[in-house]
Tab-separated table of C-alpha atoms and ligand atoms in Angstrom:
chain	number	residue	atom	x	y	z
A	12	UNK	CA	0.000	0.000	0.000
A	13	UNK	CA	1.020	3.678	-0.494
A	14	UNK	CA	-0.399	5.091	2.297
A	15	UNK	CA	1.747	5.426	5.357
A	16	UNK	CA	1.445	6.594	8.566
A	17	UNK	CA	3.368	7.977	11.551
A	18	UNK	CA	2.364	7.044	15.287
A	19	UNK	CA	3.089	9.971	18.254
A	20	UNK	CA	2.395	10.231	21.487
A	21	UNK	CA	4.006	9.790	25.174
A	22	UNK	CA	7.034	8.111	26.237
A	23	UNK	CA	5.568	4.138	27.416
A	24	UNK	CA	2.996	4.619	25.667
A	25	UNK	CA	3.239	1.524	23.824
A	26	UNK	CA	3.606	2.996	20.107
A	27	UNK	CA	6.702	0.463	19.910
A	28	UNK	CA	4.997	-2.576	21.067
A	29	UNK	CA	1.767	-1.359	18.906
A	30	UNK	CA	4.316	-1.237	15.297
A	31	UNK	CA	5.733	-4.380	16.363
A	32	UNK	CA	2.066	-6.636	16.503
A	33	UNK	CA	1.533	-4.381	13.543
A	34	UNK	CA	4.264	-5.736	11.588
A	35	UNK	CA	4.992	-8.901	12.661
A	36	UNK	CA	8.383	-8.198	14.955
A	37	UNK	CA	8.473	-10.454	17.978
A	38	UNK	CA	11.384	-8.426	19.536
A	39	UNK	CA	10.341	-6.835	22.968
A	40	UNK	CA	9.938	-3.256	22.629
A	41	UNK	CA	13.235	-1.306	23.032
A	42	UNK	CA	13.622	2.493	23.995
A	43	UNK	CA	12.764	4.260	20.495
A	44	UNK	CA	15.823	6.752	19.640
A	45	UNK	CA	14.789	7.881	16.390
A	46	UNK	CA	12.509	7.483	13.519
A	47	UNK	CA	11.586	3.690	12.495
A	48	UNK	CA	10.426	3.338	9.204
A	49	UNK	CA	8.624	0.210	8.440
A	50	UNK	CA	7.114	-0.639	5.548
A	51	UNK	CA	3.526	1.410	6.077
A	52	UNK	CA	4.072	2.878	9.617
A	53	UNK	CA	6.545	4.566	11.201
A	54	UNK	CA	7.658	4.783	14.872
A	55	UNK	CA	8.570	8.237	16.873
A	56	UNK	CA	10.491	8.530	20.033
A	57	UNK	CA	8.227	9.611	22.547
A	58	UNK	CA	10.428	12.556	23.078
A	59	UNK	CA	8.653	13.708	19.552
A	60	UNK	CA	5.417	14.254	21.402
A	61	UNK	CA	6.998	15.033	25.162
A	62	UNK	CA	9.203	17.670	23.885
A	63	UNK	CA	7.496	21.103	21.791
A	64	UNK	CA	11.111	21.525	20.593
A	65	UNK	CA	10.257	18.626	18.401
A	66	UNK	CA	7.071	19.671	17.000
A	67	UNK	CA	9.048	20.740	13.988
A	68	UNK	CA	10.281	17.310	13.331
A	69	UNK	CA	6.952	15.611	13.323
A	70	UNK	CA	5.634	18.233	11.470
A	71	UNK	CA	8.259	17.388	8.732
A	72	UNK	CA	7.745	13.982	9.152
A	73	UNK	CA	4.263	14.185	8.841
A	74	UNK	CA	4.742	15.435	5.259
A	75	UNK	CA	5.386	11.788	3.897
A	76	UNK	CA	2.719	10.669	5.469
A	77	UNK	CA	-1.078	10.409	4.692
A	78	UNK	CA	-2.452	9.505	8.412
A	79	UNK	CA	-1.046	10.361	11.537
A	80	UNK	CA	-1.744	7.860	14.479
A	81	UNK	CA	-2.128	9.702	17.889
A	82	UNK	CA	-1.878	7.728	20.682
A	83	UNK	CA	-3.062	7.623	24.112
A	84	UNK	CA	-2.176	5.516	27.187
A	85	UNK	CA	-5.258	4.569	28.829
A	86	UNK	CA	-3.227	4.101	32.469
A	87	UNK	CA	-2.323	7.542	32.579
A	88	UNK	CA	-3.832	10.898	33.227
A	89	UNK	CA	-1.387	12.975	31.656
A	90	UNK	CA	-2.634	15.054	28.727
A	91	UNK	CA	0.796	14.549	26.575
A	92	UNK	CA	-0.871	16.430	23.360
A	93	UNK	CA	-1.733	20.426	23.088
A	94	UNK	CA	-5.559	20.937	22.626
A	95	UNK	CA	-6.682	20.676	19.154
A	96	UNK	CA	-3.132	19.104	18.154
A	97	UNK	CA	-4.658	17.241	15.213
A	98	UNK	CA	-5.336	20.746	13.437
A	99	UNK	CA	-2.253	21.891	13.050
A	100	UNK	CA	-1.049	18.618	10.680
A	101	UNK	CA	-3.282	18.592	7.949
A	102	UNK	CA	-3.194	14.693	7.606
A	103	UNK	CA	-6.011	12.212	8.429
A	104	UNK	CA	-6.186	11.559	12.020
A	105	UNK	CA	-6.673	8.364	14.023
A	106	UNK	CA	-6.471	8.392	17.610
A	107	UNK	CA	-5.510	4.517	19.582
A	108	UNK	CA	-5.736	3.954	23.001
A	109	UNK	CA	-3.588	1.263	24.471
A	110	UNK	CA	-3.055	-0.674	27.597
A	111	UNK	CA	-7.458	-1.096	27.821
A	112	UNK	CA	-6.111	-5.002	29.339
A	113	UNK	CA	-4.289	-3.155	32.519
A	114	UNK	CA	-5.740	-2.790	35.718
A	115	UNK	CA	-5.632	0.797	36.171
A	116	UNK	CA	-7.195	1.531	32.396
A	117	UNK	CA	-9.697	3.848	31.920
A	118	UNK	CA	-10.661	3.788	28.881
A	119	UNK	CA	-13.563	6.127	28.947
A	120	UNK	CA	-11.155	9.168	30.156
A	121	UNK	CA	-8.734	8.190	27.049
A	122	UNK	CA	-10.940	8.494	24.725
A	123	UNK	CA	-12.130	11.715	25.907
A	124	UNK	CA	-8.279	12.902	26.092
A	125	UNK	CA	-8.101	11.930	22.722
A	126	UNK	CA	-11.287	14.297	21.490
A	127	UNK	CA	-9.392	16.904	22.837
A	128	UNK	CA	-6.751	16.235	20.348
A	129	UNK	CA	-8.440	15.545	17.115
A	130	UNK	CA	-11.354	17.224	15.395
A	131	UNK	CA	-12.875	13.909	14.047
A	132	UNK	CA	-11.583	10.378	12.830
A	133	UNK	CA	-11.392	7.426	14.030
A	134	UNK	CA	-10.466	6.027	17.816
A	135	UNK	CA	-9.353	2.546	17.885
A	136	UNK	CA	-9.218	0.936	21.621
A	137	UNK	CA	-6.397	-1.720	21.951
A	138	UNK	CA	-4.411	-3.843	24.131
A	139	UNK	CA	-1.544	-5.612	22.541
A	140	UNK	CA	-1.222	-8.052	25.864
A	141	UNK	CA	-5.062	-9.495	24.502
A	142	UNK	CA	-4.226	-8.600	20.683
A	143	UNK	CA	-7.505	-6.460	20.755
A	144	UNK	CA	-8.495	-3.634	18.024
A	145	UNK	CA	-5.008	-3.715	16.696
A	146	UNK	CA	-6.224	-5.419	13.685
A	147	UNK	CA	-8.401	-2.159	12.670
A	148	UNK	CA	-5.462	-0.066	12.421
A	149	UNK	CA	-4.240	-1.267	9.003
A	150	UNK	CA	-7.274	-0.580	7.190
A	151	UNK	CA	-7.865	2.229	8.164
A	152	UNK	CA	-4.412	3.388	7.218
A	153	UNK	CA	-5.134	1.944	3.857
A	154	UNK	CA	-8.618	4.238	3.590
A	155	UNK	CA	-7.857	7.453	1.643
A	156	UNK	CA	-10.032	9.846	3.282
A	157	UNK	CA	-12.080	10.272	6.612
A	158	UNK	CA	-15.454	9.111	4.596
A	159	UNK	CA	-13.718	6.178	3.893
A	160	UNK	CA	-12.439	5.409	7.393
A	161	UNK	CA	-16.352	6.535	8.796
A	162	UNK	CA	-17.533	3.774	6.264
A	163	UNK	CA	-15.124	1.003	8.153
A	164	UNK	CA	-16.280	2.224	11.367
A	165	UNK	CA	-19.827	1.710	10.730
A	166	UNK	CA	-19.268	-1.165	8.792
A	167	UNK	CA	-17.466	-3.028	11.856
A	168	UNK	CA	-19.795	-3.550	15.118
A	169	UNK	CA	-17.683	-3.672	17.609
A	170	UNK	CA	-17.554	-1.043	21.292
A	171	UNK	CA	-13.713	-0.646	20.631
A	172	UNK	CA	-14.128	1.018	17.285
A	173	UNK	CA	-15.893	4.487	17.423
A	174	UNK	CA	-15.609	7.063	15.107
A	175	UNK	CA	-15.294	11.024	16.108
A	176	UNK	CA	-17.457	13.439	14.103
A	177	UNK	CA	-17.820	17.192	15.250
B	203	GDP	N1	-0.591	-3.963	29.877
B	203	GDP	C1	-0.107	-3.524	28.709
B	203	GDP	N2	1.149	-3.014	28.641
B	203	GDP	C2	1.582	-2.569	27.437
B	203	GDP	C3	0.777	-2.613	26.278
B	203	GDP	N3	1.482	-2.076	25.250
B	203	GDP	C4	2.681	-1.740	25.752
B	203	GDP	N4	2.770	-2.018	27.068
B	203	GDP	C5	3.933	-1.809	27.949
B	203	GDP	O1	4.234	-0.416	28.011
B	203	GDP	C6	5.641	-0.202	28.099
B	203	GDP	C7	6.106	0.772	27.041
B	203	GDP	O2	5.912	0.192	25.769
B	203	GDP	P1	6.657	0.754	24.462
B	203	GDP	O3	6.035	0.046	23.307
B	203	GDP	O4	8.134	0.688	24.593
B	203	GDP	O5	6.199	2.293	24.488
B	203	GDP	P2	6.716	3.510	23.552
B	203	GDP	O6	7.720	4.268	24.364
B	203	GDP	O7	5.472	4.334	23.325
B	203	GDP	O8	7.266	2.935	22.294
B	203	GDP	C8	6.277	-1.581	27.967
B	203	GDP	O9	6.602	-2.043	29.264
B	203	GDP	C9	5.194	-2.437	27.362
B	203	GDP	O10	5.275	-3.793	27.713
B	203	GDP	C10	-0.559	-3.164	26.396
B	203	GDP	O11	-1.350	-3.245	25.443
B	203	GDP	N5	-0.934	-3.585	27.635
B	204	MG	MG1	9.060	3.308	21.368
């Protein structure tokens, strides 16, 4: 496929072990240093997200790219993105929450941390310990436009798949 996305968001937030159930790597997740490109997705240090000294690199980044994949730990409070974030990178949006398998998950209060972020698209619940939602996140990547992705959304009836529409 051509399209080709980049995944931000916090340090531990499980982008790393999200690529690698995405593409197949059985390696445990090491610290992310710089930009991994695989062959449709592409991995960020968290520092990317962490850091607004960086903002200018996943802008530039985000120029190769058709979707950008925010991402938000479900274990943690911590609002990691700016308001409205998703505005500034004029790329489709999908928003993931991970870790919905750990104890302390609240999935509720990541999804509404990730509304903050995006104006509409997609938000794809996951847990890579139970292998759940992860399998959405492909085609969506492979949809060309948010009508497209809506379509998959609706098309798929499942409570870990909602789509954002403002
Ligand atoms: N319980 C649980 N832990 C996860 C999940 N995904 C990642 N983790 C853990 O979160 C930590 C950070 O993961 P990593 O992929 O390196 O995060 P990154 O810094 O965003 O790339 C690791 O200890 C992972 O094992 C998940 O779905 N469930
Ligand atoms: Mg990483």
């Amino acid at each position: 496929m051509n399209n080709k996305a980049m995944i931000i968001g916090a340090i531990d937030a499980g982008k790393t072990t999200l690529i690698n159930e995405l593409v197949g790597n059985d390696a445990k997740a090491a610290k992310t240093q710089t930009l991994q490109y695989h062959q449709w997705i592409v991995d960020t240090p968290g520092e990317y997200t962490e850091n607004p000294l960086f903002y200018k690199n996943i802008m530039a980044t985000s120029f190769q790219m058709t979707h950008v994949i925010y991402v938000q730990d479900a274990t943690t409070i911590k609002n990691i993105f700016p308001p409205g974030f998703a505005s500034g990178i004029p790329k489709l949006s999908i928003g993931v929450v991970t870790k919905a398998d750990a104890e302390d998950a609240n999935i509720e209060r990541s999804i509404e941390q990730l509304k903050k972020v995006m104006i509409r698209g997609p938000i794809v619940v996951t847990s890579a310990v139970h292998k759940r939602g992860i399998d959405y996140i492909k085609p969506l990547v492979n949809c060309r436009t948010y009508e497209e992705m809506k379509q998959f959304v609706e098309q798929t009836d499942d409570a870990y798949l909602i789509y954002l529409d403002k």
